[in-house]
PDB file of C-alpha atoms in Angstrom:
ATOM      1  CA  THR A   1      14.238  22.516   5.693  1.00  0.00           C
ATOM      2  CA  ALA A   2      11.439  24.165   4.286  1.00  0.00           C
ATOM      3  CA  LYS A   3      11.324  22.142   1.464  1.00  0.00           C
ATOM      4  CA  ILE A   4      11.592  18.766   3.317  1.00  0.00           C
ATOM      5  CA  THR A   5       8.838  19.975   5.548  1.00  0.00           C
ATOM      6  CA  LYS A   6       6.494  20.715   2.218  1.00  0.00           C
ATOM      7  CA  LEU A   7       7.712  17.164   0.988  1.00  0.00           C
ATOM      8  CA  GLY A   8       6.531  15.493   4.227  1.00  0.00           C
ATOM      9  CA  THR A   9       3.535  17.277   4.306  1.00  0.00           C
ATOM     10  CA  THR A  10       2.612  16.099   0.271  1.00  0.00           C
ATOM     11  CA  GLN A  11       3.802  12.580   1.315  1.00  0.00           C
ATOM     12  CA  ASN A  12       1.286  12.326   3.906  1.00  0.00           C
ATOM     13  CA  PHE A  13      -1.416  14.026   1.852  1.00  0.00           C
ATOM     14  CA  PHE A  14      -0.773  11.368  -0.372  1.00  0.00           C
ATOM     15  CA  GLU A  15      -0.682   8.625   1.727  1.00  0.00           C
ATOM     16  CA  THR A  16      -3.908   9.510   3.367  1.00  0.00           C
ATOM     17  CA  THR A  17      -5.856   9.593   0.173  1.00  0.00           C
ATOM     18  CA  LEU A  18      -4.454   6.387  -1.085  1.00  0.00           C
ATOM     19  CA  GLU A  19      -5.991   4.826   2.864  1.00  0.00           C
ATOM     20  CA  MET A  20      -9.139   6.659   2.007  1.00  0.00           C
ATOM     21  CA  GLU A  21      -9.509   5.280  -1.228  1.00  0.00           C
ATOM     22  CA  LYS A  22      -7.903   1.795  -0.137  1.00  0.00           C
ATOM     23  CA  ARG A  23     -10.826   1.536   2.413  1.00  0.00           C
ATOM     24  CA  GLU A  24     -13.233   2.737   0.306  1.00  0.00           C
ATOM     25  CA  ARG A  25     -12.280   0.349  -2.448  1.00  0.00           C
ATOM     26  CA  ILE A  26     -12.664  -2.710   0.234  1.00  0.00           C
ATOM     27  CA  LYS A  27     -16.201  -1.733   0.914  1.00  0.00           C
ATOM     28  CA  LEU A  28     -17.274  -1.665  -2.912  1.00  0.00           C
ATOM     29  CA  GLU A  29     -15.624  -4.749  -3.453  1.00  0.00           C
ATOM     30  CA  ARG A  30     -17.712  -6.267  -0.526  1.00  0.00           C
ATOM     31  CA  ARG A  31     -20.614  -4.949  -2.108  1.00  0.00           C
ATOM     32  CA  LEU A  32     -19.755  -6.582  -5.529  1.00  0.00           C
ATOM     33  CA  ARG A  33     -19.140  -9.978  -3.813  1.00  0.00           C
ATOM     34  CA  LEU A  34     -22.627  -9.558  -2.304  1.00  0.00           C
ATOM     35  CA  ALA A  35     -24.234  -8.490  -5.554  1.00  0.00           C
ATOM     36  CA  GLU A  36     -22.713 -11.228  -7.388  1.00  0.00           C
ATOM     37  CA  ASP A  37     -23.730 -13.841  -5.180  1.00  0.00           C
ATOM     38  CA  SER A  38     -27.135 -12.539  -5.006  1.00  0.00           C
ATOM     39  CA  LEU A  39     -27.231 -12.694  -8.549  1.00  0.00           C
ATOM     40  CA  LYS A  40     -25.895 -16.114  -8.929  1.00  0.00           C
ATOM     41  CA  ARG A  41     -28.755 -17.376  -6.566  1.00  0.00           C
ATOM     42  CA  LEU A  42     -31.485 -15.608  -8.415  1.00  0.00           C
ATOM     43  CA  ASP A  43     -30.119 -17.017 -11.699  1.00  0.00           C
ATOM     44  CA  GLY A  44     -30.135 -20.457 -10.042  1.00  0.00           C
ATOM     45  CA  ALA A  45     -33.484 -20.100  -8.576  1.00  0.00           C
ATOM     46  CA  LEU A  46     -34.925 -19.111 -11.699  1.00  0.00           C
ATOM     47  CA  ARG A  47     -33.393 -22.379 -13.472  1.00  0.00           C
ATOM     48  CA  ASP A  48     -34.176 -24.771 -10.667  1.00  0.00           C
ATOM     49  CA  SER A  49     -38.019 -23.466 -10.243  1.00  0.00           C
ATOM     50  CA  GLY A  50     -39.420 -25.223 -13.431  1.00  0.00           C
ATOM     51  CA  LEU A  51     -40.778 -22.523 -14.439  1.00  0.00           C
ATOM     52  CA  LYS A  52     -41.091 -21.405 -17.646  1.00  0.00           C
ATOM     53  CA  VAL A  53     -38.909 -18.277 -17.563  1.00  0.00           C
ATOM     54  CA  SER A  54     -39.382 -16.124 -20.703  1.00  0.00           C
ATOM     55  CA  LEU A  55     -36.384 -15.209 -22.813  1.00  0.00           C
ATOM     56  CA  GLU A  56     -36.916 -11.368 -21.659  1.00  0.00           C
ATOM     57  CA  ILE A  57     -35.847 -12.594 -18.071  1.00  0.00           C
ATOM     58  CA  GLU A  58     -33.255 -14.808 -18.862  1.00  0.00           C
ATOM     59  CA  ALA A  59     -31.842 -11.742 -21.150  1.00  0.00           C
ATOM     60  CA  ASP A  60     -31.860  -9.659 -18.293  1.00  0.00           C
ATOM     61  CA  VAL A  61     -30.578 -12.397 -15.770  1.00  0.00           C
ATOM     62  CA  THR A  62     -27.182 -12.303 -18.534  1.00  0.00           C
ATOM     63  CA  THR A  63     -27.148  -8.803 -19.045  1.00  0.00           C
ATOM     64  CA  LEU A  64     -27.145  -8.342 -14.919  1.00  0.00           C
ATOM     65  CA  LYS A  65     -24.272 -10.996 -14.520  1.00  0.00           C
ATOM     66  CA  SER A  66     -22.078  -9.081 -17.562  1.00  0.00           C
ATOM     67  CA  PHE A  67     -22.227  -6.166 -15.669  1.00  0.00           C
ATOM     68  CA  PHE A  68     -21.377  -7.587 -12.365  1.00  0.00           C
ATOM     69  CA  GLU A  69     -18.438  -9.180 -14.142  1.00  0.00           C
ATOM     70  CA  ASP A  70     -17.068  -6.341 -15.665  1.00  0.00           C
ATOM     71  CA  ALA A  71     -17.516  -4.444 -12.557  1.00  0.00           C
ATOM     72  CA  ALA A  72     -15.579  -6.875 -10.780  1.00  0.00           C
ATOM     73  CA  ALA A  73     -12.779  -7.178 -13.656  1.00  0.00           C
ATOM     74  CA  GLU A  74     -12.959  -2.957 -13.260  1.00  0.00           C
ATOM     75  CA  ALA A  75     -12.404  -3.265  -9.327  1.00  0.00           C
ATOM     76  CA  GLU A  76      -9.687  -5.666  -9.677  1.00  0.00           C
ATOM     77  CA  ILE A  77      -7.665  -3.015 -12.154  1.00  0.00           C
ATOM     78  CA  GLN A  78      -8.302  -0.419  -9.843  1.00  0.00           C
ATOM     79  CA  ALA A  79      -6.793  -2.144  -6.866  1.00  0.00           C
ATOM     80  CA  LYS A  80      -3.645  -2.489  -8.795  1.00  0.00           C
ATOM     81  CA  LYS A  81      -3.286   0.829  -9.747  1.00  0.00           C
ATOM     82  CA  HIS A  82      -3.507   1.732  -6.021  1.00  0.00           C
ATOM     83  CA  LEU A  83      -0.532  -0.994  -5.547  1.00  0.00           C
ATOM     84  CA  LEU A  84       1.209   1.072  -8.366  1.00  0.00           C
ATOM     85  CA  MET A  85       0.911   4.393  -6.144  1.00  0.00           C
ATOM     86  CA  GLU A  86       1.729   2.411  -2.810  1.00  0.00           C
ATOM     87  CA  GLU A  87       5.148   1.370  -4.520  1.00  0.00           C
ATOM     88  CA  ALA A  88       5.856   4.888  -5.797  1.00  0.00           C
ATOM     89  CA  VAL A  89       5.008   6.766  -2.414  1.00  0.00           C
ATOM     90  CA  ARG A  90       7.629   4.000  -1.260  1.00  0.00           C
ATOM     91  CA  ALA A  91      10.338   4.526  -3.971  1.00  0.00           C
ATOM     92  CA  LYS A  92       9.814   8.231  -3.263  1.00  0.00           C
ATOM     93  CA  LYS A  93      10.549   7.982   0.126  1.00  0.00           C
ATOM     94  CA  LYS A  94      13.865   5.877  -0.353  1.00  0.00           C
ATOM     95  CA  TYR A  95      14.999   8.439  -2.910  1.00  0.00           C
ATOM     96  CA  GLU A  96      14.307  11.570  -0.265  1.00  0.00           C
ATOM     97  CA  ARG A  97      16.139   9.240   2.327  1.00  0.00           C
ATOM     98  CA  ALA A  98      19.180   8.805   0.064  1.00  0.00           C
ATOM     99  CA  VAL A  99      19.506  12.337  -1.485  1.00  0.00           C
ATOM    100  CA  TYR A 100      19.057  13.569   2.510  1.00  0.00           C
ATOM    101  CA  ARG A 101      21.767  11.440   3.250  1.00  0.00           C
ATOM    102  CA  LYS A 102      23.894  12.123   0.821  1.00  0.00           C
ATOM    103  CA  ASN A 103      23.744  15.886   1.337  1.00  0.00           C
ATOM    104  CA  GLU A 104      24.311  14.847   5.351  1.00  0.00           C
ATOM    105  CA  ASP A 105      27.699  13.475   4.196  1.00  0.00           C
ATOM    106  CA  LYS A 106      28.821  16.334   2.258  1.00  0.00           C
ATOM    107  CA  GLU A 107      28.453  18.630   5.372  1.00  0.00           C
TER     108      GLU A 107
END
């Protein structure tokens, strides 16, 4: 029973950690979307203003846009990792229940 208690404590720790990471990732993804939207508006405003925009500014906007696209792709990869971890925790719970039931049946 001590082993089961320890497993339960470990499981709770991982579930809590996963939930905290999920909330943080959601916040960061929201901030990233806001930044991307701002960048798109800036790019559109520069193009629509009719002002001669220097090549350096255009290059800066392009670089920023590329950065945010890369950050969005990385956030998507991280989100998928989180889902894999959740599945692993669920699979572990299912396995532990099956082992526990098997041991109960033997007794």
